[in-house]
Short mmCIF file of C-alpha atoms and ligand atoms in Angstrom, two decimals:
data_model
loop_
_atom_site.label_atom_id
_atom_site.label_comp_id
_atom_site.label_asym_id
_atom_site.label_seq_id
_atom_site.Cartn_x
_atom_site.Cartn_y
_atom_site.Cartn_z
CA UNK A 1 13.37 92.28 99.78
CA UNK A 2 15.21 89.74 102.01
CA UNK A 3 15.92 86.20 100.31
CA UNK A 4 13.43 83.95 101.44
CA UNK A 5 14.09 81.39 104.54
CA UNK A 6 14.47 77.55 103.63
CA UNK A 7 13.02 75.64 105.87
CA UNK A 8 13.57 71.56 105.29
CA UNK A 9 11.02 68.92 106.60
CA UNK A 10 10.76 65.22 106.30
CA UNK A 11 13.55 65.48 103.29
CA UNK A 12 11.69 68.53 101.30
CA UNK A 13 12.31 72.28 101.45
CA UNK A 14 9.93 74.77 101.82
CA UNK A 15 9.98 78.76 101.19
CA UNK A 16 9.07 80.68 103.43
CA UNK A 17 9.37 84.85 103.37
CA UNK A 18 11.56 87.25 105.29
CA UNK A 19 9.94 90.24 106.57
CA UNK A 20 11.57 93.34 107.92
CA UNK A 21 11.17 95.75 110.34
CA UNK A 22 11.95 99.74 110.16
CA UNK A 23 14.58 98.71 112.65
CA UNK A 24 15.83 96.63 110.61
CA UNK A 25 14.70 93.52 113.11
CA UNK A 26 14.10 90.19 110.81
CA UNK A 27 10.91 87.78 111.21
CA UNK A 28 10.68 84.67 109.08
CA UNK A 29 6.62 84.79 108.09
CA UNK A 30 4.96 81.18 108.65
CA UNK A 31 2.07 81.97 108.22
CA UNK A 32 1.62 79.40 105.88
CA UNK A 33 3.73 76.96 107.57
CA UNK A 34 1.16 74.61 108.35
CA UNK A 35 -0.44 74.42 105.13
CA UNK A 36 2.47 73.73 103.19
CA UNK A 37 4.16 71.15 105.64
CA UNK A 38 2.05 69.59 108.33
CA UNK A 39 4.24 71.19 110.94
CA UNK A 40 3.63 74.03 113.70
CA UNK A 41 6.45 75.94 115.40
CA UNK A 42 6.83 75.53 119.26
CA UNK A 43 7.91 78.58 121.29
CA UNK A 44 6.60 78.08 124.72
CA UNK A 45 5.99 81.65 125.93
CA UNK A 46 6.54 82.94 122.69
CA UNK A 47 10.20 83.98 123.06
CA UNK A 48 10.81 83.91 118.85
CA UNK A 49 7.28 84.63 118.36
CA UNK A 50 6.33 87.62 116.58
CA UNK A 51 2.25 87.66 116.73
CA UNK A 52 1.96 91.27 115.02
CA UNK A 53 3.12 93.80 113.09
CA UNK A 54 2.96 96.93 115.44
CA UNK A 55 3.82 100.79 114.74
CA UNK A 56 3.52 101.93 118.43
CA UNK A 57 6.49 100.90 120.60
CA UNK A 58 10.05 99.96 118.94
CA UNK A 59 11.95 98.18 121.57
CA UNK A 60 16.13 97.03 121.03
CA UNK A 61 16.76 94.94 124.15
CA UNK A 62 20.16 94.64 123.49
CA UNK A 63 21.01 97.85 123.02
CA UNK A 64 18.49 99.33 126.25
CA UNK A 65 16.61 101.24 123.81
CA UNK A 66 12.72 102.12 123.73
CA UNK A 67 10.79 104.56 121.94
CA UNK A 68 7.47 105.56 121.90
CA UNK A 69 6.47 105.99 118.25
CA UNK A 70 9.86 107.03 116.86
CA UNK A 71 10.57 109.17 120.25
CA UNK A 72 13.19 107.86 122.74
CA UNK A 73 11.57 107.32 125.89
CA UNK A 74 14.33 109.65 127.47
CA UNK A 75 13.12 112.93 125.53
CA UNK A 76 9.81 112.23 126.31
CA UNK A 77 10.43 112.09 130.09
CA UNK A 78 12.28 114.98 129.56
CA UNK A 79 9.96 117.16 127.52
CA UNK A 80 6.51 115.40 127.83
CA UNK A 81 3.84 114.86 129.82
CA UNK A 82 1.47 111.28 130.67
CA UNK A 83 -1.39 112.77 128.58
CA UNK A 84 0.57 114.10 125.75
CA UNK A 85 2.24 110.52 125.87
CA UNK A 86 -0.86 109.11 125.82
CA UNK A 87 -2.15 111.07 122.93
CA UNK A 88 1.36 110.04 121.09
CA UNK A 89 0.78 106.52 121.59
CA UNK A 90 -3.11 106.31 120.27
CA UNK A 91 -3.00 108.41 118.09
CA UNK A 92 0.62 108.09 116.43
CA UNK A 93 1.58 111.79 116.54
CA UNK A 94 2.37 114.17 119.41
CA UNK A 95 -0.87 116.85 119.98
CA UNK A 96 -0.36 120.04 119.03
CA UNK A 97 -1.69 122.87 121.67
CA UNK A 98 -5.58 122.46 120.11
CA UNK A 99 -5.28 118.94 119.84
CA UNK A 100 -3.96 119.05 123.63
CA UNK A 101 -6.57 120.96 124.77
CA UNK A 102 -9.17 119.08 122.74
CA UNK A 103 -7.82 115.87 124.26
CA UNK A 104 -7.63 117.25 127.72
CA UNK A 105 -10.97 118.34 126.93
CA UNK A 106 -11.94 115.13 126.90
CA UNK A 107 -10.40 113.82 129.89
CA UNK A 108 -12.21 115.99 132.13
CA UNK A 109 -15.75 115.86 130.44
CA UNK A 110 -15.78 111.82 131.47
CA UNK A 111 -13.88 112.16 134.87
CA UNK A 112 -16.74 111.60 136.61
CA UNK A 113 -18.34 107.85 137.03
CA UNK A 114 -21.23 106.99 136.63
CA UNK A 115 -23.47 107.54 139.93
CA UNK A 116 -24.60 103.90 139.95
CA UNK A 117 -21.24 102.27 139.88
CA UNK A 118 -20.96 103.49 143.37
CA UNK A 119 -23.52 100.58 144.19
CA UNK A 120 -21.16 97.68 141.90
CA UNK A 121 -18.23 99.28 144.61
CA UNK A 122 -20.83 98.68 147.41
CA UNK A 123 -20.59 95.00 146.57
CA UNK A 124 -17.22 93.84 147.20
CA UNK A 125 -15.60 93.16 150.24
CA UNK A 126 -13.32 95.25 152.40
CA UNK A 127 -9.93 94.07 151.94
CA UNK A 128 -10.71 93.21 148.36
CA UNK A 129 -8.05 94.06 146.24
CA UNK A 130 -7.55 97.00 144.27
CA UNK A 131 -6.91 95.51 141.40
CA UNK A 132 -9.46 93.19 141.39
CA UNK A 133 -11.93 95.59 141.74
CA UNK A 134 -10.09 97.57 138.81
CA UNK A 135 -10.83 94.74 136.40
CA UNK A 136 -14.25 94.80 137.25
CA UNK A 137 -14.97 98.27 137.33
CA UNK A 138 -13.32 98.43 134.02
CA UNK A 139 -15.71 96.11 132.40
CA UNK A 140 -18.34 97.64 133.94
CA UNK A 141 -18.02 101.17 132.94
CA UNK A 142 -18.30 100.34 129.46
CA UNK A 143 -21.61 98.88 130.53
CA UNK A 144 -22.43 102.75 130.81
CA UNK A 145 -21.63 103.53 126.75
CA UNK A 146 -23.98 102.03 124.72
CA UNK A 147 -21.67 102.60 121.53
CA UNK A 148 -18.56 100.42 123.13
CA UNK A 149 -20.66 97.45 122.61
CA UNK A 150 -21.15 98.15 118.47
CA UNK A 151 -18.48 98.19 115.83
CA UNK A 152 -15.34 99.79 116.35
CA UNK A 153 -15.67 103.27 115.51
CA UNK A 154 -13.00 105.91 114.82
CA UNK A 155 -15.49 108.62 115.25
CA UNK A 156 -16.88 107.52 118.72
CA UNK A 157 -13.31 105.97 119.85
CA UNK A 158 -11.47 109.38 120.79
CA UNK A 159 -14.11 109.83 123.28
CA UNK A 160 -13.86 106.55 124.29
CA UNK A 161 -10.16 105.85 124.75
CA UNK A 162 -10.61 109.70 126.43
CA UNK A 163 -12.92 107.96 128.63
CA UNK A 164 -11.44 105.24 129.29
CA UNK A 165 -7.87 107.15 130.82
CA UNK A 166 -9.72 109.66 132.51
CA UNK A 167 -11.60 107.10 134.65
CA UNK A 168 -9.43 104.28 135.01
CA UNK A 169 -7.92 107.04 137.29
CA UNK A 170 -11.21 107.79 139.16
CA UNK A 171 -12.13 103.79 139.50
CA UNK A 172 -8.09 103.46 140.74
CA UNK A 173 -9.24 105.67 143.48
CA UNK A 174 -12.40 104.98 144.62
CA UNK A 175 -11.32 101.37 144.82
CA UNK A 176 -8.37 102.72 146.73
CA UNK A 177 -10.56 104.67 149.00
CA UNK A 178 -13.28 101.63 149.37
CA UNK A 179 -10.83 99.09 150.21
CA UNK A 180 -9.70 101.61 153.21
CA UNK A 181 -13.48 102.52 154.49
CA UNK A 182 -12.94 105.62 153.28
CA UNK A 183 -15.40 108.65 151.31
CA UNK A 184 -15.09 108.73 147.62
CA UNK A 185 -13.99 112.43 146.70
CA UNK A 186 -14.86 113.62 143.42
CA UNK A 187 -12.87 114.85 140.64
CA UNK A 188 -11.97 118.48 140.55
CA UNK A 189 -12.04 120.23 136.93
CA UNK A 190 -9.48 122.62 137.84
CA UNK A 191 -6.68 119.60 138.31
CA UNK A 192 -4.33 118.57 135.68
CA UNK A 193 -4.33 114.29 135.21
CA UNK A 194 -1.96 113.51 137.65
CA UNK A 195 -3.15 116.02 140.12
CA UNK A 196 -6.68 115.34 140.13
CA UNK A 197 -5.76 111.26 140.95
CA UNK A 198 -3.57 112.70 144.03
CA UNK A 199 -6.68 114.83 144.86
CA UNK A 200 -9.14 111.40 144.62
CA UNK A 201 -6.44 109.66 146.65
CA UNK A 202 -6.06 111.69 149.01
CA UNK A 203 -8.12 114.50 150.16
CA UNK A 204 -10.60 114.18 152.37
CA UNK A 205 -14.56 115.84 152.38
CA UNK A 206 -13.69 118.19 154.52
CA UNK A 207 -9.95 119.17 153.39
CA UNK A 208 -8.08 118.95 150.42
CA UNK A 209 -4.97 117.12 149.73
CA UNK A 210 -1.84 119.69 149.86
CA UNK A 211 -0.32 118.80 146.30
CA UNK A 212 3.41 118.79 146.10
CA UNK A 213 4.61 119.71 141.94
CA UNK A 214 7.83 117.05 142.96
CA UNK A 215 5.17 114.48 143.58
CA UNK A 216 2.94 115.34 141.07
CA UNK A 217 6.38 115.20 138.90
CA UNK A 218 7.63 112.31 139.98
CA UNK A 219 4.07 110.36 139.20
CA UNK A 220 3.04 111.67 135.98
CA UNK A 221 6.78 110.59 135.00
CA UNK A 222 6.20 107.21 136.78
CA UNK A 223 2.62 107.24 134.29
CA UNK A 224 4.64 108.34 131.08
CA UNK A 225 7.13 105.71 131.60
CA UNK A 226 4.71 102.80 131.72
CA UNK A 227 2.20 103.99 129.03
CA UNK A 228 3.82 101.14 126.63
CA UNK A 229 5.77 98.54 126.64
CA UNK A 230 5.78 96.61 123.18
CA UNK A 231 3.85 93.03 123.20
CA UNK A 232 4.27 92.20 126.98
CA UNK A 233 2.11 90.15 128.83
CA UNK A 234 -1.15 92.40 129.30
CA UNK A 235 -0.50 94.13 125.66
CA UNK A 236 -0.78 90.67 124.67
CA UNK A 237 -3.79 90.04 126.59
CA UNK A 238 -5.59 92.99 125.31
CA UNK A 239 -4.71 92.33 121.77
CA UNK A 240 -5.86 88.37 122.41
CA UNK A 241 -9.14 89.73 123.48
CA UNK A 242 -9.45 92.79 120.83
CA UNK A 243 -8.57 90.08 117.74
CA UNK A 244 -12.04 88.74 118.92
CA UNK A 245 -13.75 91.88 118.37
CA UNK A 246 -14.46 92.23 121.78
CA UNK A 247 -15.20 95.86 123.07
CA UNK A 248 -12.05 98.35 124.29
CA UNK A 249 -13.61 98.01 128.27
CA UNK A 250 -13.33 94.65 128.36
CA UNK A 251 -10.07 94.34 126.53
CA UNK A 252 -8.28 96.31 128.78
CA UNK A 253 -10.17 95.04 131.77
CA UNK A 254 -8.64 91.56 130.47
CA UNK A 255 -5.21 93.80 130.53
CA UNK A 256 -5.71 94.81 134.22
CA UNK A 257 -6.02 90.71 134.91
CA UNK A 258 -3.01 89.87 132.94
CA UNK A 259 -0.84 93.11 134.51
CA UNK A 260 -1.58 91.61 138.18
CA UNK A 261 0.55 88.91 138.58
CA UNK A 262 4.23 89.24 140.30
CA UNK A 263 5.98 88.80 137.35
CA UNK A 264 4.49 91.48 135.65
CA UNK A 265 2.78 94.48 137.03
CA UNK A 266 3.07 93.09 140.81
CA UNK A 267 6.70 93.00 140.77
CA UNK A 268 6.85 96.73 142.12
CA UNK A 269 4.85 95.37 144.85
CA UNK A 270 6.52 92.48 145.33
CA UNK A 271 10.17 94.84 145.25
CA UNK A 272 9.36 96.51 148.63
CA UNK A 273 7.88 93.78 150.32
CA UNK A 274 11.49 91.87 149.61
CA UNK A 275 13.14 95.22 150.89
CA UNK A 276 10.95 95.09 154.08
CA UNK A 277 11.52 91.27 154.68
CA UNK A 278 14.75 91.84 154.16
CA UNK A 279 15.12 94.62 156.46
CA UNK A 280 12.78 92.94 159.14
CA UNK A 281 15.76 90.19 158.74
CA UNK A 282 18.20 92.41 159.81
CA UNK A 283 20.22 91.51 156.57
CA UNK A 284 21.87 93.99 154.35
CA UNK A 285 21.15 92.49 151.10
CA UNK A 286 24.01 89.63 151.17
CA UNK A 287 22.27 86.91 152.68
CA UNK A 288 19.03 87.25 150.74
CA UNK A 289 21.69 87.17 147.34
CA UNK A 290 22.88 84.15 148.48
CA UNK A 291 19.13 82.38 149.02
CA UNK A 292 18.18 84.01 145.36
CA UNK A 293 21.35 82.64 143.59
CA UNK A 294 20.86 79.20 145.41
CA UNK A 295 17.40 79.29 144.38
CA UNK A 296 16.11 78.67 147.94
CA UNK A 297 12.73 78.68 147.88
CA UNK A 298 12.55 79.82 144.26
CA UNK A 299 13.47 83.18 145.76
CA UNK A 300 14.11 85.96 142.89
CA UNK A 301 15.88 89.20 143.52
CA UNK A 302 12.71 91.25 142.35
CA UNK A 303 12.73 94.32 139.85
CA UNK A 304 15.43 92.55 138.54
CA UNK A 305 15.50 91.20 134.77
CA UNK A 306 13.61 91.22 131.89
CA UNK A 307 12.71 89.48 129.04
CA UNK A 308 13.64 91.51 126.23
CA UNK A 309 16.18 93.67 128.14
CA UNK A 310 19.54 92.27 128.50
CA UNK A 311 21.90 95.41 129.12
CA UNK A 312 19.69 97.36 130.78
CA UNK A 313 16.44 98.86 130.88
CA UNK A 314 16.38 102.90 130.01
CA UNK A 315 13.19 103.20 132.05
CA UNK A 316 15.31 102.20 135.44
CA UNK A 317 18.15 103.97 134.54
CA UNK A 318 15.45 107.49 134.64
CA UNK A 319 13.36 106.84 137.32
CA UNK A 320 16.49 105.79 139.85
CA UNK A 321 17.35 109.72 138.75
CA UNK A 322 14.00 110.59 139.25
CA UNK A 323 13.88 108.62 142.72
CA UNK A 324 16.61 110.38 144.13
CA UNK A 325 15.49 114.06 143.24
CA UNK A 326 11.88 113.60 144.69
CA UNK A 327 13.30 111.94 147.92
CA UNK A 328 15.55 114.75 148.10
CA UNK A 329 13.47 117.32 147.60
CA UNK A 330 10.73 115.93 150.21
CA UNK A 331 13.65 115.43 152.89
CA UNK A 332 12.86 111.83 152.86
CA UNK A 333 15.70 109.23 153.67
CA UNK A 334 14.10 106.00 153.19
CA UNK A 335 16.47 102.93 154.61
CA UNK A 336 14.54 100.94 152.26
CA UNK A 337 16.31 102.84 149.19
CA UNK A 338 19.92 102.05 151.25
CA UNK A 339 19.16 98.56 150.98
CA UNK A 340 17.92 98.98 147.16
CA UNK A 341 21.13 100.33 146.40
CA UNK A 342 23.18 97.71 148.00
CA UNK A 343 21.34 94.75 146.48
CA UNK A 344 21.73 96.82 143.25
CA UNK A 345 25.43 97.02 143.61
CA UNK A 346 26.33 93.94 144.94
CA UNK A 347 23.90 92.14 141.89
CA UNK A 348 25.96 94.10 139.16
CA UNK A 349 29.30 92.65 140.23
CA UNK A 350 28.01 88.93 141.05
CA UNK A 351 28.89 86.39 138.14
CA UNK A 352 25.44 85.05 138.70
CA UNK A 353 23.36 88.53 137.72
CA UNK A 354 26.24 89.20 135.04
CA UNK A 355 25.97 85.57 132.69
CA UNK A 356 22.29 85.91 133.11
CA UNK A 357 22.38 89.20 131.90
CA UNK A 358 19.90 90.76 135.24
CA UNK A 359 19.56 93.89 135.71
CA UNK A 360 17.30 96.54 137.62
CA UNK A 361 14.07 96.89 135.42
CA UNK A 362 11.51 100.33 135.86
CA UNK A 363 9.88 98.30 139.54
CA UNK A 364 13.19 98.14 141.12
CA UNK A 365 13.00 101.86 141.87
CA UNK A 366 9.08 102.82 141.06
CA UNK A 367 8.20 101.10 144.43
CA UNK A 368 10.43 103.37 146.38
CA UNK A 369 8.86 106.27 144.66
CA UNK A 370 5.48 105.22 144.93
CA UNK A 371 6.09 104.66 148.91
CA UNK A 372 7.41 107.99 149.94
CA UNK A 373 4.31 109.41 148.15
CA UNK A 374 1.94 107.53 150.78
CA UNK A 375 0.80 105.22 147.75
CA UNK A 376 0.04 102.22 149.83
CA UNK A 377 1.77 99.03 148.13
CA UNK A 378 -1.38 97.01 147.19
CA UNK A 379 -2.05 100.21 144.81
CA UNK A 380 1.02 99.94 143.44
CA UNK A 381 0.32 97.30 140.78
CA UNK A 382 -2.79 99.77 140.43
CA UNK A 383 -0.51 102.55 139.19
CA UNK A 384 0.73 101.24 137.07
CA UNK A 385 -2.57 99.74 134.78
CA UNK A 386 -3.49 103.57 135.33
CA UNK A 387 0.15 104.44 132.98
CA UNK A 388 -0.33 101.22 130.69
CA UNK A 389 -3.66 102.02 129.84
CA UNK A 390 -2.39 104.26 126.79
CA UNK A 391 -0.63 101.44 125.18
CA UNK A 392 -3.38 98.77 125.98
CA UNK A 393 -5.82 101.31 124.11
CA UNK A 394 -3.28 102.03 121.12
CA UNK A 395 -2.63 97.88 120.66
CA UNK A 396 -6.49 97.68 120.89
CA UNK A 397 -6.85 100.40 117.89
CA UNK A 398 -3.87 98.82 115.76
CA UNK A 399 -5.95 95.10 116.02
CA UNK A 400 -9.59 97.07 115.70
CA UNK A 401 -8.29 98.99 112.49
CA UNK A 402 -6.19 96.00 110.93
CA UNK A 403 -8.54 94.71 108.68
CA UNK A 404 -7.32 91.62 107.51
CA UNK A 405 -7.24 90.87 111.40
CA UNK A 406 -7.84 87.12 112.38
CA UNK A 407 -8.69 85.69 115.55
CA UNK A 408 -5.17 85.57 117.44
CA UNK A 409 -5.59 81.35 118.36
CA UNK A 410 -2.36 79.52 118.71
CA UNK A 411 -2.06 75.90 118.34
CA UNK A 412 -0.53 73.16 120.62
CA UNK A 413 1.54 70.35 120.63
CA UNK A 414 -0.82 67.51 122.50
CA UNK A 415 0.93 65.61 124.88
CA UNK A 416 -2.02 63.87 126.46
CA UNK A 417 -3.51 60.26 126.74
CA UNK A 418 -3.96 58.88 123.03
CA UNK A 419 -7.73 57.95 121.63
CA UNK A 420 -9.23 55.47 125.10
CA UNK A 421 -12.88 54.53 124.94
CA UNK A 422 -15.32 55.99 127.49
CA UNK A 423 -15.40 53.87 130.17
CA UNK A 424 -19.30 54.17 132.12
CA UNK A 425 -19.03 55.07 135.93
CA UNK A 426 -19.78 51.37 137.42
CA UNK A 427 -17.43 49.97 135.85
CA UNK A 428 -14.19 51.85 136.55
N1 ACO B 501 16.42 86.94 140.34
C1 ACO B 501 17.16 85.81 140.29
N2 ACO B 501 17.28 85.03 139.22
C2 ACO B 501 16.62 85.41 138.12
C3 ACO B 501 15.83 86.57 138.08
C4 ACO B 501 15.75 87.35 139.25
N3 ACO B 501 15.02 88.46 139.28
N4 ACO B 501 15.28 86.69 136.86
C5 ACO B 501 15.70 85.64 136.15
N5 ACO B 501 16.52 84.86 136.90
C6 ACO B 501 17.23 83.67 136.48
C7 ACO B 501 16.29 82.49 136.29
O1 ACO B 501 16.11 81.77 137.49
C8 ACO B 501 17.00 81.71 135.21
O2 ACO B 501 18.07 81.05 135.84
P1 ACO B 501 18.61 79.61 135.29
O3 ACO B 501 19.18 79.89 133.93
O4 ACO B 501 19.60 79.17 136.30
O5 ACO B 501 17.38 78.73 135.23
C9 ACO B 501 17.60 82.80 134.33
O6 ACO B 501 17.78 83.95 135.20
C10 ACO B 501 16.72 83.18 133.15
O7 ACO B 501 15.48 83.60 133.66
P2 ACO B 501 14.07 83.41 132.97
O8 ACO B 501 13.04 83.20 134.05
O9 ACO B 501 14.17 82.42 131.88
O10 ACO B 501 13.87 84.83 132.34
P3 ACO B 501 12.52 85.33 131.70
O11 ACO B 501 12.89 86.17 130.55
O12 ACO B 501 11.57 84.21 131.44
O13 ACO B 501 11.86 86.18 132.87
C11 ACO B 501 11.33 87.94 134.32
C12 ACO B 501 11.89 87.55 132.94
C13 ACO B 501 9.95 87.32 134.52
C14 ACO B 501 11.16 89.46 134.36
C15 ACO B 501 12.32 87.46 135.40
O14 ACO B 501 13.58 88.07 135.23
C16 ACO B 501 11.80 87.73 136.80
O15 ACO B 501 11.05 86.92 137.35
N6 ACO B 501 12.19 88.89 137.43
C17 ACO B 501 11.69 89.24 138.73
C18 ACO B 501 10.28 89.80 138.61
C19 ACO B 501 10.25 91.20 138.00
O16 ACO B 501 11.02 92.07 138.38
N7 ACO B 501 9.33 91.40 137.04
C20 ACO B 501 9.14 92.71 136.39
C21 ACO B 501 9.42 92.63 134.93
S1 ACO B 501 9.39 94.21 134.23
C22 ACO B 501 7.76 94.62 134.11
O17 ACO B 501 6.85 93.82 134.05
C23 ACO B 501 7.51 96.06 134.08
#
């Protein structure tokens, strides 16, 4: 046990304990901070805040290292597939072939939507966004399983975490298909995950998608490397929402909101449409450097940094691997990927990436990927809630099983107008 922390406050010292990771990663617990001195700790987007105690993902950000329960995220993406991944993740162990099967089992037996959501799809506009409609559709489906809305349940919650990743994938592409004018197309048993979301993508009534194993490869690996991510921004999210003992569709459907933004989940969006203005510009990558690093318009190079990474990120350093092989085996020369490369190359040798420690994250390459598969860049953000959903539903598990589990509600440091007296309307 690690000597306690001393903590000193308006001339008295307080205790307060150490607590230590399996890592070996160190968290001072104030738990009781408040109680004993009056005082709350401020950490503005929690960069020194530690709001769990988590067994799923063990990230070292220093060191570029992540692991999916104990498992380097390089074996995995060597050896594993998204599913078994996603079984890993919920439910802490890899599946052995019955488990597999069982779980896969599962997967297909809830592929299918519910008829009447086609009618909540109806409803939106064309050109809504995908992910948008993902949120919703999210929440909604669980409007379909009577049982999501009672207690958590390990005996019910296999089927419904199986549920949940087998039709995030269908909603993904019917809102895909929707926000194009296009058919739904069912589910096919006979598909394997990845597969069968190519197949709902893609093929059309009247002739099926021709699926490519180097595609199918290179997005079941783009899946498996975004199924978790430690206490990010949507994991966060979802957690925020579960510690309220709200049910696992509308968590994650909270996660879907949270993933959306640029600087999370959108960045892989936001990566090629800075390659295409870029290339529009007839630049090479130099002159949009220069704008970034004199902050012109708040320009960022996107894809690049992270919060917790600081040498590099391990997922970037596969899928750039995995980026070239696909290309190369579909015969595809993108010039978007030239100009990817160059911005990479030239940002690694500039003193400005280097002392702020920025380097390519997992978007910088998954765009490029996700492009020469015909995955239209709107849907991009949509991929990847489709890979996260593993973790969301194995943070959601850790909160619904903890059972000493408080509302997560952080406090504030009010910096408003002191105590003034209502002043009535005709008077002001
Ligand atoms: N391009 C240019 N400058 C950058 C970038 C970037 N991509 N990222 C950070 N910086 C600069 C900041 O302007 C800041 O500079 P300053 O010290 O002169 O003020 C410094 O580096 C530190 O940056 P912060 O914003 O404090 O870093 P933070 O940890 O808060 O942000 C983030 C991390 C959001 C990922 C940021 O690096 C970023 O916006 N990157 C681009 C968007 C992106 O790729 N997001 C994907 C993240 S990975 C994921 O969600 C899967």
């Amino acid at each position: 046990m690690a000597n306690p922390a001393k903590v000193e406050v308006d001339g008295k010292v307080f205790e307060f304990p150490v607590i230590e990771g399996t890592e070996g990663e160190k968290g001072i617990d104030v738990r009781d901070l408040r109680a004993k001195t009056g005082y709350i700790t401020y950490d503005e987007a929690y960069g020194n805040t530690g709001s769990c105690q988590s067994k799923v993902t063990f990230i070292d950000g220093e060191k570029g290292i992540l692991r999916y329960r104990g498992i380097p995220i390089e074996e995995l993406a060597h050896g594993s597939t998204f599913v078994q991944t996603a079984y890993l993740l919920i439910f802490g162990k890899l599946p052995t072939e019955a488990e597999r099967q069982h779980f896969s089992g599962l997967l297909t037996k809830y592929q299918m939507i519910h008829e009447d959501m086609k009618f909540h799809f109806e409803g939106f506009p064309s050109g809504a966004h995908p992910m948008a409609m993902l949120s919703a559709m999210i929440n909604a489906a669980g409007c379909f399983i009577p049982e999501v809305m009672g207690r958590y349940d390990p005996a019910v919650f296999e089927h419904q975490a199986a549920r949940l990743i087998s039709q995030v994938r269908t909603l993904a592409a019917y809102a895909y298909r929707k926000s194009m004018g296009l058919p739904s197309i069912y589910p096919k048993r006979k598909y394997m995950y990845t597969e069968n979301f190519l197949h709902m993508m893609f093929s059309e009534p009247d002739e099926d998608y021709h699926l490519n194993p180097a595609v199918v490869d290179a997005l079941d690996l783009i899946f498996l490397l975004h199924a978790d991510h430690e206490q990010n921004c949507s994991t966060s999210t979802v957690r925020m929402v579960a510690s309220s003992k709200a049910n696992l569709f509308a968590s994650a459907s909270a996660g879907v909101c949270a993933l959306w933004g640029p600087l999370h989940g959108g960045a892989n969006q936001a990566v090629i449409e800075m390659l295409e203005e870029i290339q529009i510009q007839g630049d090479d990558g130099s002159r949009f450097l220069e704008r970034v690093k004199q902050k012109d318009g708040h320009a960022k190079l996107m894809g690049f940094g992270h919060r917790v990474y600081k040498n590099f990120d391990p997922r970037a350093q596969i899928i750039k691997k995995a980026c070239d092989e696909m290309l190369g085996k579909l015969g595809i020369h993108d010039p978007l990927l030239d100009i990817a490369l160059k911005l990479e190359a030239t940002a690694l040798k500039d003193p400005y990436f280097i002392e702020r420690k920025l380097y390519p994250n997992v978007d910088f390459y998954s765009g490029i990927i996700l492009k020469a598969i015909g995955i239209p860049t709107e849907m991009f953000t949509v991929i990847f809630a489709i890979g996260r959903m593993p973790g969301w539903i194995a943070n959601y598990k850790e909160v619904a099983e903890s059972g000493d589990s408080r509302i997560y509600r952080p406090r504030q440091i009010y910096q408003g107008p002191i105590q003034n007296p209502y002043v009535p309307i005709e008077q002001r």
